[in-house]
Short mmCIF file of C-alpha atoms in Angstrom, two decimals:
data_model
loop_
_atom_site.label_atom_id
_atom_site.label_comp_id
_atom_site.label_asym_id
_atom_site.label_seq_id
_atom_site.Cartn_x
_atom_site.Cartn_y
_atom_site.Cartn_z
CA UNK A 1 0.00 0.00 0.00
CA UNK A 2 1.43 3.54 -0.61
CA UNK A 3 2.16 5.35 2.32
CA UNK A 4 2.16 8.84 0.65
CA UNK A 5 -1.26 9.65 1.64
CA UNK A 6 -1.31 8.22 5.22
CA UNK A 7 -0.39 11.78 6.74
CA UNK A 8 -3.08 13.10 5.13
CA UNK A 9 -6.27 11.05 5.85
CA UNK A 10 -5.78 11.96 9.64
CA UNK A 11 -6.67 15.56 8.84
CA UNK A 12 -9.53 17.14 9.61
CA UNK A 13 -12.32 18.04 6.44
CA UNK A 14 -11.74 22.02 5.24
CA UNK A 15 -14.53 24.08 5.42
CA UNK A 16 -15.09 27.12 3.38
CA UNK A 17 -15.39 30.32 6.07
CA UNK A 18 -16.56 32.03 2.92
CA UNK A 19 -18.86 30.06 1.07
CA UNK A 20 -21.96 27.59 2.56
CA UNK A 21 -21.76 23.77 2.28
CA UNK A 22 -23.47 22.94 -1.18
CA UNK A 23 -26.41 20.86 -0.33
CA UNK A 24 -26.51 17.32 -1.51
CA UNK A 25 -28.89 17.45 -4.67
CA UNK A 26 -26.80 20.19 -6.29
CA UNK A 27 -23.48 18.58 -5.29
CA UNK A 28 -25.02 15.37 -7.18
CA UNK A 29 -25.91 17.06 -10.08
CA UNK A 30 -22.43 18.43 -11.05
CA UNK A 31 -22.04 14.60 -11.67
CA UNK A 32 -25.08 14.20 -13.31
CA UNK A 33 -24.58 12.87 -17.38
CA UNK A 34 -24.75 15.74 -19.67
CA UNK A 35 -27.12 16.11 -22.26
CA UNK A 36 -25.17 17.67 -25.44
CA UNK A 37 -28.40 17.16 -27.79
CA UNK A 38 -31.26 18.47 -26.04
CA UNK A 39 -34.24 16.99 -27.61
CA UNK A 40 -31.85 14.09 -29.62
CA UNK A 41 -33.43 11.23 -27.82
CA UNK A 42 -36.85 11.80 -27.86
CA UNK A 43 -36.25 12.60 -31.55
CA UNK A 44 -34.37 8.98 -32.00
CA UNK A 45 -37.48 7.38 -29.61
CA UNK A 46 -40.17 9.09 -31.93
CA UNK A 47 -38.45 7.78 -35.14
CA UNK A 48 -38.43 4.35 -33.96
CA UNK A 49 -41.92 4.12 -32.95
CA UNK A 50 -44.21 2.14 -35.36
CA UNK A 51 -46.79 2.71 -36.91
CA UNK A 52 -49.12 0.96 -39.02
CA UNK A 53 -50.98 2.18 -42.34
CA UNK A 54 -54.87 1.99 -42.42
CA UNK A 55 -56.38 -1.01 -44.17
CA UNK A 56 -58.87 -0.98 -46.69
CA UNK A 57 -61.89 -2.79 -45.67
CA UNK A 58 -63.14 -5.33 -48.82
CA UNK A 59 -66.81 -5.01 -49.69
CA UNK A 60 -68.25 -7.68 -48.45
CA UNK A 61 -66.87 -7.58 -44.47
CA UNK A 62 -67.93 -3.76 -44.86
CA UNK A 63 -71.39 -5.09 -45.49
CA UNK A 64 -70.74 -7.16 -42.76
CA UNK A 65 -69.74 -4.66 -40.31
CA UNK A 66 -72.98 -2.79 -41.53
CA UNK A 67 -74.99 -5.35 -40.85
CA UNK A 68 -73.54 -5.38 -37.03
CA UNK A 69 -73.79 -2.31 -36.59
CA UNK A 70 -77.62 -2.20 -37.04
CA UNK A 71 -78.18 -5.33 -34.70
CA UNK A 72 -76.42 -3.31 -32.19
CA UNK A 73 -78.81 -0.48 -33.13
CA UNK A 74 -81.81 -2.54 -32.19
CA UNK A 75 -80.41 -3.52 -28.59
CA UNK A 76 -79.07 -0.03 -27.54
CA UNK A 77 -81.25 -0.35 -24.70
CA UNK A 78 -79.47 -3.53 -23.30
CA UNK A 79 -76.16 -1.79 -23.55
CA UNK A 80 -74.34 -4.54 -25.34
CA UNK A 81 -70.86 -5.63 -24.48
CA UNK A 82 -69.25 -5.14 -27.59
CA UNK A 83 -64.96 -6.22 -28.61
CA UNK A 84 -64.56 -2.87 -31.47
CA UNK A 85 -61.44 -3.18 -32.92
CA UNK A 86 -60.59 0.25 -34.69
CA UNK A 87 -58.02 2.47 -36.13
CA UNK A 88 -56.29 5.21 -34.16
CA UNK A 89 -54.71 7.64 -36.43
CA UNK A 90 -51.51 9.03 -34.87
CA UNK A 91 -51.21 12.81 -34.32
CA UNK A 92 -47.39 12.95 -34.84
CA UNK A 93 -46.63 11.17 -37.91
CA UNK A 94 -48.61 9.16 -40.77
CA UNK A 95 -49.91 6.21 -39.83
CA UNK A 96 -51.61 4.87 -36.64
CA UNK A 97 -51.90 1.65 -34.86
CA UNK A 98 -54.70 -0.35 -34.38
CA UNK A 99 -56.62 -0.51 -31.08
CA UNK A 100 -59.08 -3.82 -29.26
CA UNK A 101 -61.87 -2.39 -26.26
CA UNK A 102 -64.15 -4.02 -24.42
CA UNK A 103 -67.69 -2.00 -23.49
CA UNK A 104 -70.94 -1.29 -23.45
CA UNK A 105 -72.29 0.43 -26.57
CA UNK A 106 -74.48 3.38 -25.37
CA UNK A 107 -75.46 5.02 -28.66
CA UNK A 108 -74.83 5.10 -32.46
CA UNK A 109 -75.05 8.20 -33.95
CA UNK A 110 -75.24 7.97 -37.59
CA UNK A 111 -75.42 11.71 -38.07
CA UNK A 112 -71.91 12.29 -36.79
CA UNK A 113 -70.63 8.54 -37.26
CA UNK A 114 -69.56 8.14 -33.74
CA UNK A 115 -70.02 4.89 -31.85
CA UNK A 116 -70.19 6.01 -27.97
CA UNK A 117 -69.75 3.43 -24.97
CA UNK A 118 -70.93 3.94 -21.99
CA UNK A 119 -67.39 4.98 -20.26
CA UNK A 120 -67.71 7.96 -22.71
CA UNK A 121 -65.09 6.87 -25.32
CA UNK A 122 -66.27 7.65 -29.21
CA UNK A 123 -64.96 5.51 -31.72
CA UNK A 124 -65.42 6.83 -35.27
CA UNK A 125 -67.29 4.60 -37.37
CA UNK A 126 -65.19 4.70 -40.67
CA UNK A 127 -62.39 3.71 -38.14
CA UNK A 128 -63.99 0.43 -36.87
CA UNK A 129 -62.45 -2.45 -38.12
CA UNK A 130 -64.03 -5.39 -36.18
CA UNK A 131 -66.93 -5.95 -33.63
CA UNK A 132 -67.37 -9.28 -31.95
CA UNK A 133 -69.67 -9.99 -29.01
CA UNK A 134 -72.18 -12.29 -27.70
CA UNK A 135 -74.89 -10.56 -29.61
CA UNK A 136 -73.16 -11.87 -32.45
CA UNK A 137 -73.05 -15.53 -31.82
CA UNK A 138 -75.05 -17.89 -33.87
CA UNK A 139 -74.99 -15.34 -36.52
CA UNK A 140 -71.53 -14.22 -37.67
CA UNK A 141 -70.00 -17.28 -36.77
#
């Protein structure tokens, strides 16, 4: 072991007469890693976030999904549970990603083309995708 040091770590701490002990948050942040590129990695996280492009429902499961739609019309008053799988555009770049809920259906309104469930959440109509549920059994099998 060197002994250069020995002499030394038997002394007593300094304190500054003219300046105040720096508390312990700022003293940590003079360590803290600095950020040379403010912004640069929420840009990089942003980039590499996915999304997805909107699909094209064919005809014929449109007509389907139509069809649902206006059985689910009929038993508004029962408040259907209801599996909507829809499309969430993204508000930062093209693209979205696709979304599954589980609710009760309150009300369709065809006038604006909003589906509302009873926790308050609208789901744009163009947007849905799928819709399974026990009222569907038997029928869309």
């Amino acid at each position: 072991m060197n002994k250069s040091y020995e002499d030394m770590i038997q002394m007593p701490h300094h304190i500054s007469k003219r300046r105040p002990p720096m508390n312990r948050m700022d003293r940590a942040a003079q360590f803290a890693p600095f950020a040379a590129l403010n912004g640069h990695q929420t840009a990089v996280r942003e980039t590499a976030r996915l999304t997805v492009e909107k699909k094209e429902l064919e005809q014929d499961k449109r007509a389907i999904l139509d069809r649902k739609l206006q059985l689910v019309q009929g038993y508004l008053e029962e408040e259907p549970e209801l599996t909507i799988t829809y499309f969430k555009p993204d508000p930062q770049k093209s693209g979205g990603s696709y979304i599954k809920t589980t609710g009760r259906v309150k009300k369709i309104d065809f006038f604006t083309c909003q589906l509302r469930m009873k926790d308050g959440m609208e789901i744009p109509v163009n947007d849905i995708f799928e819709i399974s549920g026990s009222l569907f059994h038997g029928i869309y099998d």
